[in-house]
CSV table of C-alpha atoms and ligand atoms in Angstrom, one decimal:
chain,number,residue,atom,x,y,z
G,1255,UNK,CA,12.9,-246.2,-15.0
G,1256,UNK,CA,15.0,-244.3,-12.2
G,1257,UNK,CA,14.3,-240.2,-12.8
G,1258,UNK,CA,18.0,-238.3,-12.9
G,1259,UNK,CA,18.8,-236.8,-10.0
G,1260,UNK,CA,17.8,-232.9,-10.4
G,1261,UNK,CA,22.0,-232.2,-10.5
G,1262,UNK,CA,22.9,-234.5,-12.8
G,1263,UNK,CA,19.8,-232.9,-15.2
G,1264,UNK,CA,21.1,-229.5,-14.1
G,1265,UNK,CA,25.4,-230.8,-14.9
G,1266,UNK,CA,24.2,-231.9,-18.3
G,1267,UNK,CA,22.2,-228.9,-19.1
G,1268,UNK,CA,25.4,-227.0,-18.2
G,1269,UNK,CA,27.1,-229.3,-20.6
G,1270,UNK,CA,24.6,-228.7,-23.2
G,1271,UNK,CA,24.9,-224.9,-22.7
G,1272,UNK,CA,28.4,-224.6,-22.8
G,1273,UNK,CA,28.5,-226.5,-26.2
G,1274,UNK,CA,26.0,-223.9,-27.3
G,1275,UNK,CA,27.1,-220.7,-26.7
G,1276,UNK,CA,30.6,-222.0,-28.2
G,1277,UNK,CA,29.3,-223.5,-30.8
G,1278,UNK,CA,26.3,-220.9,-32.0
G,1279,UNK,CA,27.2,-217.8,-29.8
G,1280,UNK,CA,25.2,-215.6,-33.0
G,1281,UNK,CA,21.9,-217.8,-32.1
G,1282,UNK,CA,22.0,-217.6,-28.3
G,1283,UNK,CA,18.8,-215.0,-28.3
G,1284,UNK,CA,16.8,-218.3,-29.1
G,1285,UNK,CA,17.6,-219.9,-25.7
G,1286,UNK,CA,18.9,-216.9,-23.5
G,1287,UNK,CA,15.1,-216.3,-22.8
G,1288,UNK,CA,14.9,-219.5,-20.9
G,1289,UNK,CA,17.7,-218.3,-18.1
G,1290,UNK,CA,15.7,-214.8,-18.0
G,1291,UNK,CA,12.2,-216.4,-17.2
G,1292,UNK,CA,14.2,-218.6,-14.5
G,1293,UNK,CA,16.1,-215.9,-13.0
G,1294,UNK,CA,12.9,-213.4,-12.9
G,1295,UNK,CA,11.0,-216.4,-11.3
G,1296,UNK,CA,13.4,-217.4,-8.6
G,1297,UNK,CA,13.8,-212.9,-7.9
G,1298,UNK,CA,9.9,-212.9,-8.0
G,1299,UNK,CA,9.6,-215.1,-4.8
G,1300,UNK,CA,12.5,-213.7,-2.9
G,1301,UNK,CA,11.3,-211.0,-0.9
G,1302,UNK,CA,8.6,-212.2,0.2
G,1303,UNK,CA,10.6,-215.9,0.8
G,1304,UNK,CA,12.6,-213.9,3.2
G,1305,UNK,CA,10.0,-212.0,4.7
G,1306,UNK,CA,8.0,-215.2,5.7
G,1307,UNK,CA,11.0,-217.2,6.6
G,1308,UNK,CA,12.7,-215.2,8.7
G,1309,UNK,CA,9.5,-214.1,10.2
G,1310,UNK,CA,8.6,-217.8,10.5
G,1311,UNK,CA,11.9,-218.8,11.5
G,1312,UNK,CA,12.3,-216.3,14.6
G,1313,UNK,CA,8.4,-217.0,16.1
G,1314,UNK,CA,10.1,-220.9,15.9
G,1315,UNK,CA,12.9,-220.0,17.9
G,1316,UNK,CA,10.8,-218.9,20.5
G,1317,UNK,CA,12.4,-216.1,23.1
G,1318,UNK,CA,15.0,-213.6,23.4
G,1319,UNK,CA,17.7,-216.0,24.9
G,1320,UNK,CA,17.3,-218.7,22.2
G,1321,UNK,CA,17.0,-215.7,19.5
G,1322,UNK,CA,20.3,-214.1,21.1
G,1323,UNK,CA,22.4,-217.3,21.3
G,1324,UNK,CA,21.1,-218.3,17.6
G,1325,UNK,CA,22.0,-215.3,16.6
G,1326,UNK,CA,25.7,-215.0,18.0
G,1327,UNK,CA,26.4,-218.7,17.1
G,1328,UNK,CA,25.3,-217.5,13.6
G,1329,UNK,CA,27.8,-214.4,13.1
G,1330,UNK,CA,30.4,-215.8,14.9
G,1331,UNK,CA,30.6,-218.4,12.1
G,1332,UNK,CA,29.9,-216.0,9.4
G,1333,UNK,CA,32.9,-214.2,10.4
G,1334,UNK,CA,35.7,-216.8,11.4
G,1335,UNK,CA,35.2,-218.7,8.1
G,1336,UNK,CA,35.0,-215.4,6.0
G,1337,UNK,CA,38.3,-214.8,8.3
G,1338,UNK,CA,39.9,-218.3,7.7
G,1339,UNK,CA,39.7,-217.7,3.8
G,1340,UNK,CA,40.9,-214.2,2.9
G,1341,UNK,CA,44.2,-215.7,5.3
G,1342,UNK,CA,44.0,-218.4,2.6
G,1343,UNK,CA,43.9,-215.8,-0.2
G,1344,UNK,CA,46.7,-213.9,1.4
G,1345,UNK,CA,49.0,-216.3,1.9
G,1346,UNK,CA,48.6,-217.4,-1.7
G,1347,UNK,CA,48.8,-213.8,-2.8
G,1348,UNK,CA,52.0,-213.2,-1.3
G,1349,UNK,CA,53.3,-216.6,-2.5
G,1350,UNK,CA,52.2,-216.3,-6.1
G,1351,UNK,CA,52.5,-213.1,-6.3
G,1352,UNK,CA,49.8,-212.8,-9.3
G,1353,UNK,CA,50.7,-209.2,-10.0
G,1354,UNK,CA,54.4,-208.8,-10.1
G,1355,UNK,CA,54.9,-207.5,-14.1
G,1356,UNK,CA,51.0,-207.7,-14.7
G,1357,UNK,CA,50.2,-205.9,-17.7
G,1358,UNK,CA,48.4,-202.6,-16.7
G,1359,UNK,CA,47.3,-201.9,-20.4
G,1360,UNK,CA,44.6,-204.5,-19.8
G,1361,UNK,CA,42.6,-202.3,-17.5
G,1362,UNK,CA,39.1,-201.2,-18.3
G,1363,UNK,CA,37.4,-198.1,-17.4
G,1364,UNK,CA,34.6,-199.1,-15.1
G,1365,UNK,CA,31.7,-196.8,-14.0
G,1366,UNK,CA,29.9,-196.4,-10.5
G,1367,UNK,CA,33.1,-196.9,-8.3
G,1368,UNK,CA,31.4,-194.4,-5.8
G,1369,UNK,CA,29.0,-197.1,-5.4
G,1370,UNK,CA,30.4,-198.6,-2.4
G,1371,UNK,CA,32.2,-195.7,-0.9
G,1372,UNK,CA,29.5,-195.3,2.0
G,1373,UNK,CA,31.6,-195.6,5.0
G,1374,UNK,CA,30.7,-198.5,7.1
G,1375,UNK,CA,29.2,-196.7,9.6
G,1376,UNK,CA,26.6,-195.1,6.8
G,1377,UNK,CA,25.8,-199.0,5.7
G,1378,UNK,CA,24.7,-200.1,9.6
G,1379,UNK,CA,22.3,-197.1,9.6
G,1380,UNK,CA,20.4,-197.9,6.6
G,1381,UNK,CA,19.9,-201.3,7.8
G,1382,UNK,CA,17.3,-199.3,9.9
G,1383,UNK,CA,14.5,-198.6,6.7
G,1384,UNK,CA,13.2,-195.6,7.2
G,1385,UNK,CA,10.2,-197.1,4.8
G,1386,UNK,CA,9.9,-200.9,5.1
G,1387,UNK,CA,7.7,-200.7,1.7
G,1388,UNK,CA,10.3,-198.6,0.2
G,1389,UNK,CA,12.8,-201.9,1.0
G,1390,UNK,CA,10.8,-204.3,0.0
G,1391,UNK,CA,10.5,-202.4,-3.3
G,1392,UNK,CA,14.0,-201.8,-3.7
G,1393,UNK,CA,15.0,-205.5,-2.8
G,1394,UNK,CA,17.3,-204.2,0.1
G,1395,UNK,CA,17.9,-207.3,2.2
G,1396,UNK,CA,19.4,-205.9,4.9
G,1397,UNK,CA,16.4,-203.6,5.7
G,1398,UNK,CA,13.9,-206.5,5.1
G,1399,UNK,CA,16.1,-208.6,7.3
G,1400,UNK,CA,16.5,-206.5,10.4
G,1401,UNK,CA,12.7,-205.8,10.2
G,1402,UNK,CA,11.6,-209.6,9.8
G,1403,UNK,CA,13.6,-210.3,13.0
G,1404,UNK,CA,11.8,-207.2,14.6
G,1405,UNK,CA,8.4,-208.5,13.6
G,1406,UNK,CA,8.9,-211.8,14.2
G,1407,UNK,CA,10.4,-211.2,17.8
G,1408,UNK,CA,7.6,-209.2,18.5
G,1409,UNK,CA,4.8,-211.7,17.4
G,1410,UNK,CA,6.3,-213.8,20.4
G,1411,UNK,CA,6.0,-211.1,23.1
G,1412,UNK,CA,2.3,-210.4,22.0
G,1413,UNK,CA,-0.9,-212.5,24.2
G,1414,UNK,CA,-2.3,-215.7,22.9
G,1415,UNK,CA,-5.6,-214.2,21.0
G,1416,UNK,CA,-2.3,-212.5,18.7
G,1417,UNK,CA,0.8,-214.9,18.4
G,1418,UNK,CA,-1.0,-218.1,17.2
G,1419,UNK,CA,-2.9,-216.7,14.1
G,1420,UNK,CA,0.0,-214.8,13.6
G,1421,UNK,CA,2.5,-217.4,14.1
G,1422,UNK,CA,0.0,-219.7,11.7
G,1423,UNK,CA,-0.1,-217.1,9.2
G,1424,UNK,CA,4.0,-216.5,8.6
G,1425,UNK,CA,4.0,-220.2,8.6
G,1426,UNK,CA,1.5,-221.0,6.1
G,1427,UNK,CA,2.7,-218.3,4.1
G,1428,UNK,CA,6.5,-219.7,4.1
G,1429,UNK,CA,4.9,-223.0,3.6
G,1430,UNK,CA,3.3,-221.7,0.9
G,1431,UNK,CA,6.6,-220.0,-0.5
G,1432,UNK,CA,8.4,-223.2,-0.7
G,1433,UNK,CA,5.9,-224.9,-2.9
G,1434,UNK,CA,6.3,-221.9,-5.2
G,1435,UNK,CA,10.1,-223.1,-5.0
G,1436,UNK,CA,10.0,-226.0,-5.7
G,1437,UNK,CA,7.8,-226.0,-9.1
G,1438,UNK,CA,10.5,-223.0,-10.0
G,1439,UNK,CA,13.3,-225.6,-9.2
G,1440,UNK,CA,11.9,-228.2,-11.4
G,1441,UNK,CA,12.3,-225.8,-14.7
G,1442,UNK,CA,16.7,-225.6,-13.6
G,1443,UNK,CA,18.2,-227.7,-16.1
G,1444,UNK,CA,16.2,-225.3,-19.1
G,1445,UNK,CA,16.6,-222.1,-16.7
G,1446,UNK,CA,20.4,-222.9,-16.1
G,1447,UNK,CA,20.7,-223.7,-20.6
G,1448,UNK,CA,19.5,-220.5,-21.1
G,1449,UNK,CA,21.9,-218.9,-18.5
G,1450,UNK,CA,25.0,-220.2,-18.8
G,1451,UNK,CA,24.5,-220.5,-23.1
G,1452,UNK,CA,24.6,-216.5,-22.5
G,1453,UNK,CA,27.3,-216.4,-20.7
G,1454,UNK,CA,29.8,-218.8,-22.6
G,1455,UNK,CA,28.7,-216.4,-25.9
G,1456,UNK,CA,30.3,-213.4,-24.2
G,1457,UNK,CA,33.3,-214.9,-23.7
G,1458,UNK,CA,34.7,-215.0,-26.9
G,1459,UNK,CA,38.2,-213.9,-25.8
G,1460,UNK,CA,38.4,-216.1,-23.1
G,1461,UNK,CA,41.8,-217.9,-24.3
G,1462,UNK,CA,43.5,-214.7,-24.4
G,1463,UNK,CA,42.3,-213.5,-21.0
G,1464,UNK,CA,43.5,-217.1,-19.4
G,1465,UNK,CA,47.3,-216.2,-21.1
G,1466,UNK,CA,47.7,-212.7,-19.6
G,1467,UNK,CA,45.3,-213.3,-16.3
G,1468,UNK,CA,46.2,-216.6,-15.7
G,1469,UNK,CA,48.3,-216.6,-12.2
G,1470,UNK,CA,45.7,-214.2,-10.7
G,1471,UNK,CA,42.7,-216.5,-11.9
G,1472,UNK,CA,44.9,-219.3,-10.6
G,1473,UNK,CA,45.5,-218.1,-7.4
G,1474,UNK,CA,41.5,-216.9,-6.6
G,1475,UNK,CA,40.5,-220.6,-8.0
G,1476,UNK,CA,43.1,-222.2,-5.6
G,1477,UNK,CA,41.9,-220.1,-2.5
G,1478,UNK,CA,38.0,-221.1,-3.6
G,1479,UNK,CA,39.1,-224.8,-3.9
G,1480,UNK,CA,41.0,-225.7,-0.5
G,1481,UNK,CA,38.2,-223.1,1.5
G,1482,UNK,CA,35.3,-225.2,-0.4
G,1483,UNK,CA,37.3,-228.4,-0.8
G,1484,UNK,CA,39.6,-228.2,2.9
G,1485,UNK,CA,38.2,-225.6,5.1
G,1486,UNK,CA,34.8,-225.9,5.4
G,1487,UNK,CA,34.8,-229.9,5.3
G,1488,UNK,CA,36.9,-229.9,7.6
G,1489,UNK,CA,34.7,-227.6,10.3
G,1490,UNK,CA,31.9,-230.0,9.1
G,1491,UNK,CA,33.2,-233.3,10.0
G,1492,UNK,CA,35.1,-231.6,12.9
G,1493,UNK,CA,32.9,-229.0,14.6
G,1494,UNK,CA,29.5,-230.4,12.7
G,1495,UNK,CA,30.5,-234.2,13.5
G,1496,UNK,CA,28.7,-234.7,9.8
G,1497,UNK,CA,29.7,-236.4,6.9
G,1498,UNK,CA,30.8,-233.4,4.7
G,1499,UNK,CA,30.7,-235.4,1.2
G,1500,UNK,CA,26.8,-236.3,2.1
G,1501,UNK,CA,26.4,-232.8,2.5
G,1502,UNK,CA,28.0,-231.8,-0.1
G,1503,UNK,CA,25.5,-234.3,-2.4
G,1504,UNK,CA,22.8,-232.7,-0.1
G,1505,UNK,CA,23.4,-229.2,-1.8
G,1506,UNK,CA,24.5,-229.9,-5.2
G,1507,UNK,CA,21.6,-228.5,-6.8
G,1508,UNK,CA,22.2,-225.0,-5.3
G,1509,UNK,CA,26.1,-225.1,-5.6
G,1510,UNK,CA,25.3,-225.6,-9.3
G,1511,UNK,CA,22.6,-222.8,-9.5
G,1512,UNK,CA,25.1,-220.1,-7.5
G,1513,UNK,CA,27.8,-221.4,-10.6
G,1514,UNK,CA,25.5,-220.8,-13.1
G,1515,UNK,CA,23.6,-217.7,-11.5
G,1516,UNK,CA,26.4,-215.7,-9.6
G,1517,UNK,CA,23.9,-215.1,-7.6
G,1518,UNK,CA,23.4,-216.0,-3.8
G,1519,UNK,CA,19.7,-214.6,-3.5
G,1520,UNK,CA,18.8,-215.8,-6.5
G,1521,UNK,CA,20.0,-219.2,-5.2
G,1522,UNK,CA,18.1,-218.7,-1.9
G,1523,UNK,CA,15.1,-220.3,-2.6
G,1524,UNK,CA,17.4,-223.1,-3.5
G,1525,UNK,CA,19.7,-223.7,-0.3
G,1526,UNK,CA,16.5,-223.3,2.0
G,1527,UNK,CA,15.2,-226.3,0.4
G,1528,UNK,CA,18.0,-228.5,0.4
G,1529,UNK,CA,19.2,-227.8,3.7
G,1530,UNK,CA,15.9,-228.8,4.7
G,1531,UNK,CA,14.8,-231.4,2.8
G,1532,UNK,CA,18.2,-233.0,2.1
G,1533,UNK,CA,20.6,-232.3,4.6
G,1534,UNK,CA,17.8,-232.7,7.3
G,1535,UNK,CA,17.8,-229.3,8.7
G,1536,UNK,CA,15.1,-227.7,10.8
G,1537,UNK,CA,12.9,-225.3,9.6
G,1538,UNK,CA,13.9,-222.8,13.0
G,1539,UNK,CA,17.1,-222.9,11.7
G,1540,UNK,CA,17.1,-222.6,7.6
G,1541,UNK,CA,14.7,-220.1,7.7
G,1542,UNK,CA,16.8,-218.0,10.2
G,1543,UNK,CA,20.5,-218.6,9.2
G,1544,UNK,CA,20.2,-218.7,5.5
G,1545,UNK,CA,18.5,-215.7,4.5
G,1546,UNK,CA,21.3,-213.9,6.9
G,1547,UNK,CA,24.0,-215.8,5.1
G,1548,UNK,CA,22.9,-215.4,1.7
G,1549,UNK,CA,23.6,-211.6,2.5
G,1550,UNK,CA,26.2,-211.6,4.4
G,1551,UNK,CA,28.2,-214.0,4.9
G,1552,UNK,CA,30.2,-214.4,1.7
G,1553,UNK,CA,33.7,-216.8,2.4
G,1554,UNK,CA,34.3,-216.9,-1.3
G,1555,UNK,CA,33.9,-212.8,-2.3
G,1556,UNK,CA,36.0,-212.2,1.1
G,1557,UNK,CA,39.0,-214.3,-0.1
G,1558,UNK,CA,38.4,-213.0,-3.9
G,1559,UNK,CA,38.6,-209.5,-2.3
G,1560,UNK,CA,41.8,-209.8,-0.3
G,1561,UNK,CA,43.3,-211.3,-3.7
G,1562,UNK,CA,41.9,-208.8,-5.9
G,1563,UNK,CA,43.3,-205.8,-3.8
G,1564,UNK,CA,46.6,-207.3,-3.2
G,1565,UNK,CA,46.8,-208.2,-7.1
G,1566,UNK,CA,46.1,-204.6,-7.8
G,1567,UNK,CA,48.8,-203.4,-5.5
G,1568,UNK,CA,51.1,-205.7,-6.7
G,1569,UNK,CA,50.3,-204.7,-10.5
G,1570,UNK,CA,50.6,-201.0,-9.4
G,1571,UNK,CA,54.1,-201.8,-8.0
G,1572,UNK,CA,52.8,-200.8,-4.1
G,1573,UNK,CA,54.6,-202.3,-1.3
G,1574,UNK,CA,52.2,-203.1,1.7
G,1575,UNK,CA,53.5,-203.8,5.2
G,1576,UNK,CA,52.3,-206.1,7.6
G,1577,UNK,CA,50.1,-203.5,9.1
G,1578,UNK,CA,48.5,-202.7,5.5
G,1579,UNK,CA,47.8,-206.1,4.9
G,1580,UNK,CA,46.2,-206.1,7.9
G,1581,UNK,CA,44.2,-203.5,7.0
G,1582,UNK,CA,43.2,-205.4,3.7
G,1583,UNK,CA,42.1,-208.3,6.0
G,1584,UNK,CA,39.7,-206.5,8.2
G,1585,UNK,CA,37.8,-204.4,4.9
G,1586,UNK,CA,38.3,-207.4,3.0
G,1587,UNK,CA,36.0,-208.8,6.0
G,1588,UNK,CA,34.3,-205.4,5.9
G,1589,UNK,CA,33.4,-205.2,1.8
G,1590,UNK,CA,32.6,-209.1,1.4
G,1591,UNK,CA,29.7,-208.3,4.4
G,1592,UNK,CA,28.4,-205.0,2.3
G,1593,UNK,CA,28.6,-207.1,-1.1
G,1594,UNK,CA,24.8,-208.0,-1.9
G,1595,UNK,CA,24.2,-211.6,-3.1
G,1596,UNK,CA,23.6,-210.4,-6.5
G,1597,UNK,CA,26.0,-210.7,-10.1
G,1598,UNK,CA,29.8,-208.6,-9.4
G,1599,UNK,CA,28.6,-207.1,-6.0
G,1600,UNK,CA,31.9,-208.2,-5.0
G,1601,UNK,CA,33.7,-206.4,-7.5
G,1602,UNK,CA,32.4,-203.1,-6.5
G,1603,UNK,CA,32.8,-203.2,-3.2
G,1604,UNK,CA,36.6,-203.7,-3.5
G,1605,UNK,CA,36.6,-200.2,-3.5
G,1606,UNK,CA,36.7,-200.3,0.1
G,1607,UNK,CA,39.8,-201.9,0.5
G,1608,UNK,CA,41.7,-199.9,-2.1
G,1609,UNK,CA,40.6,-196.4,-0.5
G,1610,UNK,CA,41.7,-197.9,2.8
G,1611,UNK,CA,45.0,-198.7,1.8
G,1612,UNK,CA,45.6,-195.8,-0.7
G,1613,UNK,CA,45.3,-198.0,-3.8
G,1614,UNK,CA,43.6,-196.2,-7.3
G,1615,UNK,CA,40.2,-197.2,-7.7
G,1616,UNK,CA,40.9,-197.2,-11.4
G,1617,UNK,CA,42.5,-200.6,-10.0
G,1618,UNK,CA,39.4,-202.4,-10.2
G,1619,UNK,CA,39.2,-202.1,-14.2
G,1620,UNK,CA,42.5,-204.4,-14.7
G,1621,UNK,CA,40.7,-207.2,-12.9
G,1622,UNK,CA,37.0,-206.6,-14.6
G,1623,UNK,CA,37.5,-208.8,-17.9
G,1624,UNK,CA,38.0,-211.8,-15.9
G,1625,UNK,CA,35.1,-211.3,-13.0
G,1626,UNK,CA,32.5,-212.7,-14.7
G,1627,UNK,CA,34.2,-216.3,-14.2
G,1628,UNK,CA,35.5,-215.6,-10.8
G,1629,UNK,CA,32.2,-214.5,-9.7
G,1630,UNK,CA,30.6,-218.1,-10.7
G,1631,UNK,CA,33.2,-219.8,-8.3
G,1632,UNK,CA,33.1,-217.3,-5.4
G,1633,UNK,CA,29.3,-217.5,-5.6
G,1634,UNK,CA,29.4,-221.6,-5.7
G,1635,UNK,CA,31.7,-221.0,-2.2
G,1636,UNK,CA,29.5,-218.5,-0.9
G,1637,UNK,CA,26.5,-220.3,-0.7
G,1638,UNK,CA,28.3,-223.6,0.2
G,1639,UNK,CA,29.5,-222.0,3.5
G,1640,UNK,CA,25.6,-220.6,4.6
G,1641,UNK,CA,24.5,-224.6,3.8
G,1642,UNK,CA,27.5,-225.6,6.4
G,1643,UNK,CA,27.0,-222.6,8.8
G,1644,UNK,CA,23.2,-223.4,8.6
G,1645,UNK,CA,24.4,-227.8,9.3
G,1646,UNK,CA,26.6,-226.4,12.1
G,1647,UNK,CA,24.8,-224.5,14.3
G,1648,UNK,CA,22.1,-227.1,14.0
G,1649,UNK,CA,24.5,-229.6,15.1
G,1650,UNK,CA,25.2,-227.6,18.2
G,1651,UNK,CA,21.4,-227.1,18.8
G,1652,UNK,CA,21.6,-230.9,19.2
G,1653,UNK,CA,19.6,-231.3,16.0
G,1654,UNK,CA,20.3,-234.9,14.3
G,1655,UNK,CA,20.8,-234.5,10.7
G,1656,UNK,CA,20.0,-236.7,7.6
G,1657,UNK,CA,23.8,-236.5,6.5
G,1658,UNK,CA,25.4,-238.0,9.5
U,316,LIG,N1,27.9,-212.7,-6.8
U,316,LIG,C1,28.3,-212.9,-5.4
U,316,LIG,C2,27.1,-213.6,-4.6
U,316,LIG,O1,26.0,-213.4,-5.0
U,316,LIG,C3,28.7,-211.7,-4.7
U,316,LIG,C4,30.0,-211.2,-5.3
U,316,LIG,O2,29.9,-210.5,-6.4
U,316,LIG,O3,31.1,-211.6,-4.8
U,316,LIG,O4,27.3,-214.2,-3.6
């Protein structure tokens, strides 16, 4: 007999789950442990996943012109398609116009909005870690990042007796990282039950929220779909010269993981393997591009954020001009790159935005009850643009691809 694909096992867990946590949302404790051991196992391997594969993935690439070029061909899509969709998301905030008589007695209090309020400027510094170990303890993925590339770079401008047992090691240990991977992948469907069983559970007012939050959930979906659905297809069959509905079959297993998970480093482990091993990849350029994006690049929180802050301006009865919006653009741009790839990063770091155009921060509380969802379906677009960006620069490498 044919073995189910892995996301046709993960959609019918996901089924199952649902059913579940509507049906016995008192009983979930009996199956929520199954989406904790997942989770903690797919966190367990990420540090040192990143560590070896960017460290891996720069010794591939070689020297400092390839690593430059790579790296500019990498940012420069990270930012034009985090640009293209928070123009989608204002466009449809301004046509929808989600906030207009919102009800502000709906807000929350929410705690730790200083989080984000380092100034931009503060957040390049610490990318520097003053203590890698410290990092690597912490999880900060910016610090680990900018010190794999170091290290790796490095490797390549050491003699012979140095770079190949060094160069053997990083790979052998990203080899070795994978394999981890994949056995983690193979428990998904049960991981995913246990998640999303939790999840469905907490949402016991969920019909209520949809009546009052409905044109603002309506018009973050909408953005999510055409950028996931138009946009990036688009660059992928355009730019790419792929076929973006193999792709998209390529990386189903991770877009449903970031759904289930909101979480893009969680999911890492994920997209590395089936950009790879699916979508026919390179090794070079997965295990450079996707850690980055997994980080950084977020299309899906960038267009949420430029919503979210216009919402909350609207709601508040604030007019912006044209140079305001603007403003919301570029920290839109600006909070979606400082959100980590973990649960409501995104949500916090709206913060930015409002302070930048004089909003209240106590904004952020009339949009928290309905984050939770959003966050699945920005996360699902996040991690689907890093699989493109990763297809498209490969493309341009002259790479040939297994989704052509
Ligand atoms: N949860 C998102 C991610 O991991 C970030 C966000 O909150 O927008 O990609």
């Amino acid at each position: 007999m044919k073995k189910l694909e892995l996301h046709w096992q993960i959609l019918i867990a996901l089924i199952f789950a649902v059913l579940y946590g509507s049906l016995f949302p008192e009983a979930v404790q009996y199956v929520s442990w199954l989406g904790d051991i997942f989770l903690r196992a797919l966190k367990m391997i990420i540090v040192p996943l990143i560590l070896a594969s960017i460290i891996s993935g720069v010794t591939g690439i070689g020297n400092a012109e390839n690593l430059g070029k790579l790296g500019i061909k990498t940012i420069t899509y990270y930012i034009a398609t985090s640009l293209l969709a928070i123009f989608v998301g204002l466009l449809l905030v301004n046509l929808i116009q989600p906030g207009v008589g919102a009800d502000l007695g709906l807000s929350k209090q929410v705690e730790d909005l200083s989080a984000a309020k380092d100034s931009f400027g503060d957040t390049l510094i610490q990318i520097i870690p003053v203590n890698i170990f410290e990092s690597f303890l912490k999880g900060d993925m910016l610090s680990i990042i900018f010190f794999s590339i170091l290290f790796g770079f490095f490797i390549t401008q050491t003699g012979e007796t140095y770079r190949t047992p060094l160069t053997n090691f990083f790979d052998a240990l990203f080899e070795v990282m994978m394999k981890i991977t994949m056995f983690i992948i193979k428990f998904a469907p049960i991981g995913i039950f246990g998640i999303v069983a939790r999840t469905i559970s907490q949402q016991s007012d969920l019909i209520h929220l949809i009546q009052s939050m409905g044109l603002y959930m309506i018009a973050v979906l909408l953005g999510l779909f055409i950028h996931i659905a138009f946009t990036l297809p688009m660059l992928l069959k355009f730019i790419g010269r792929v076929n973006p509905r193999k792709h998209f079959h390529a990386v189903a297993t991770p877009l449903i993981t970031a759904f289930s998970t909101s979480s893009s480093n969680a999911t890492l482990p994920l997209t590395i393997d089936a950009v790879k091993n699916n979508s026919g990849v390179s090794t070079k350029i997965t295990s450079f591009t996707l850690p980055l994006g997994a980080t950084i690049n977020m299309d899906g929180t960038a267009l949420y954020e430029c919503i979210a802050a216009m919402f909350i301006a609207q709601a508040y009865g604030v007019e912006l001009t044209f140079v305001q919006q603007m403003i919301v653009v570029i920290t839109a741009l600006l909070a979606s790159i400082g959100a980590a790839g973990i649960p409501m990063a995104g949500l916090v770091t709206i913060t930015i935005i409002l302070s930048a155009v004089g909003l209240p921060l106590e904004g952020v509380g009339l949009i928290l009850s309905v984050d939770r969802i959003l966050d699945m379906c920005r996360t699902t677009v996040n991690v689907f643009s890093d699989t493109c960006g990763a297809v498209i620069i490969a493309k341009t490498e002259g790479e040939t691809l297994k989704i052509e």
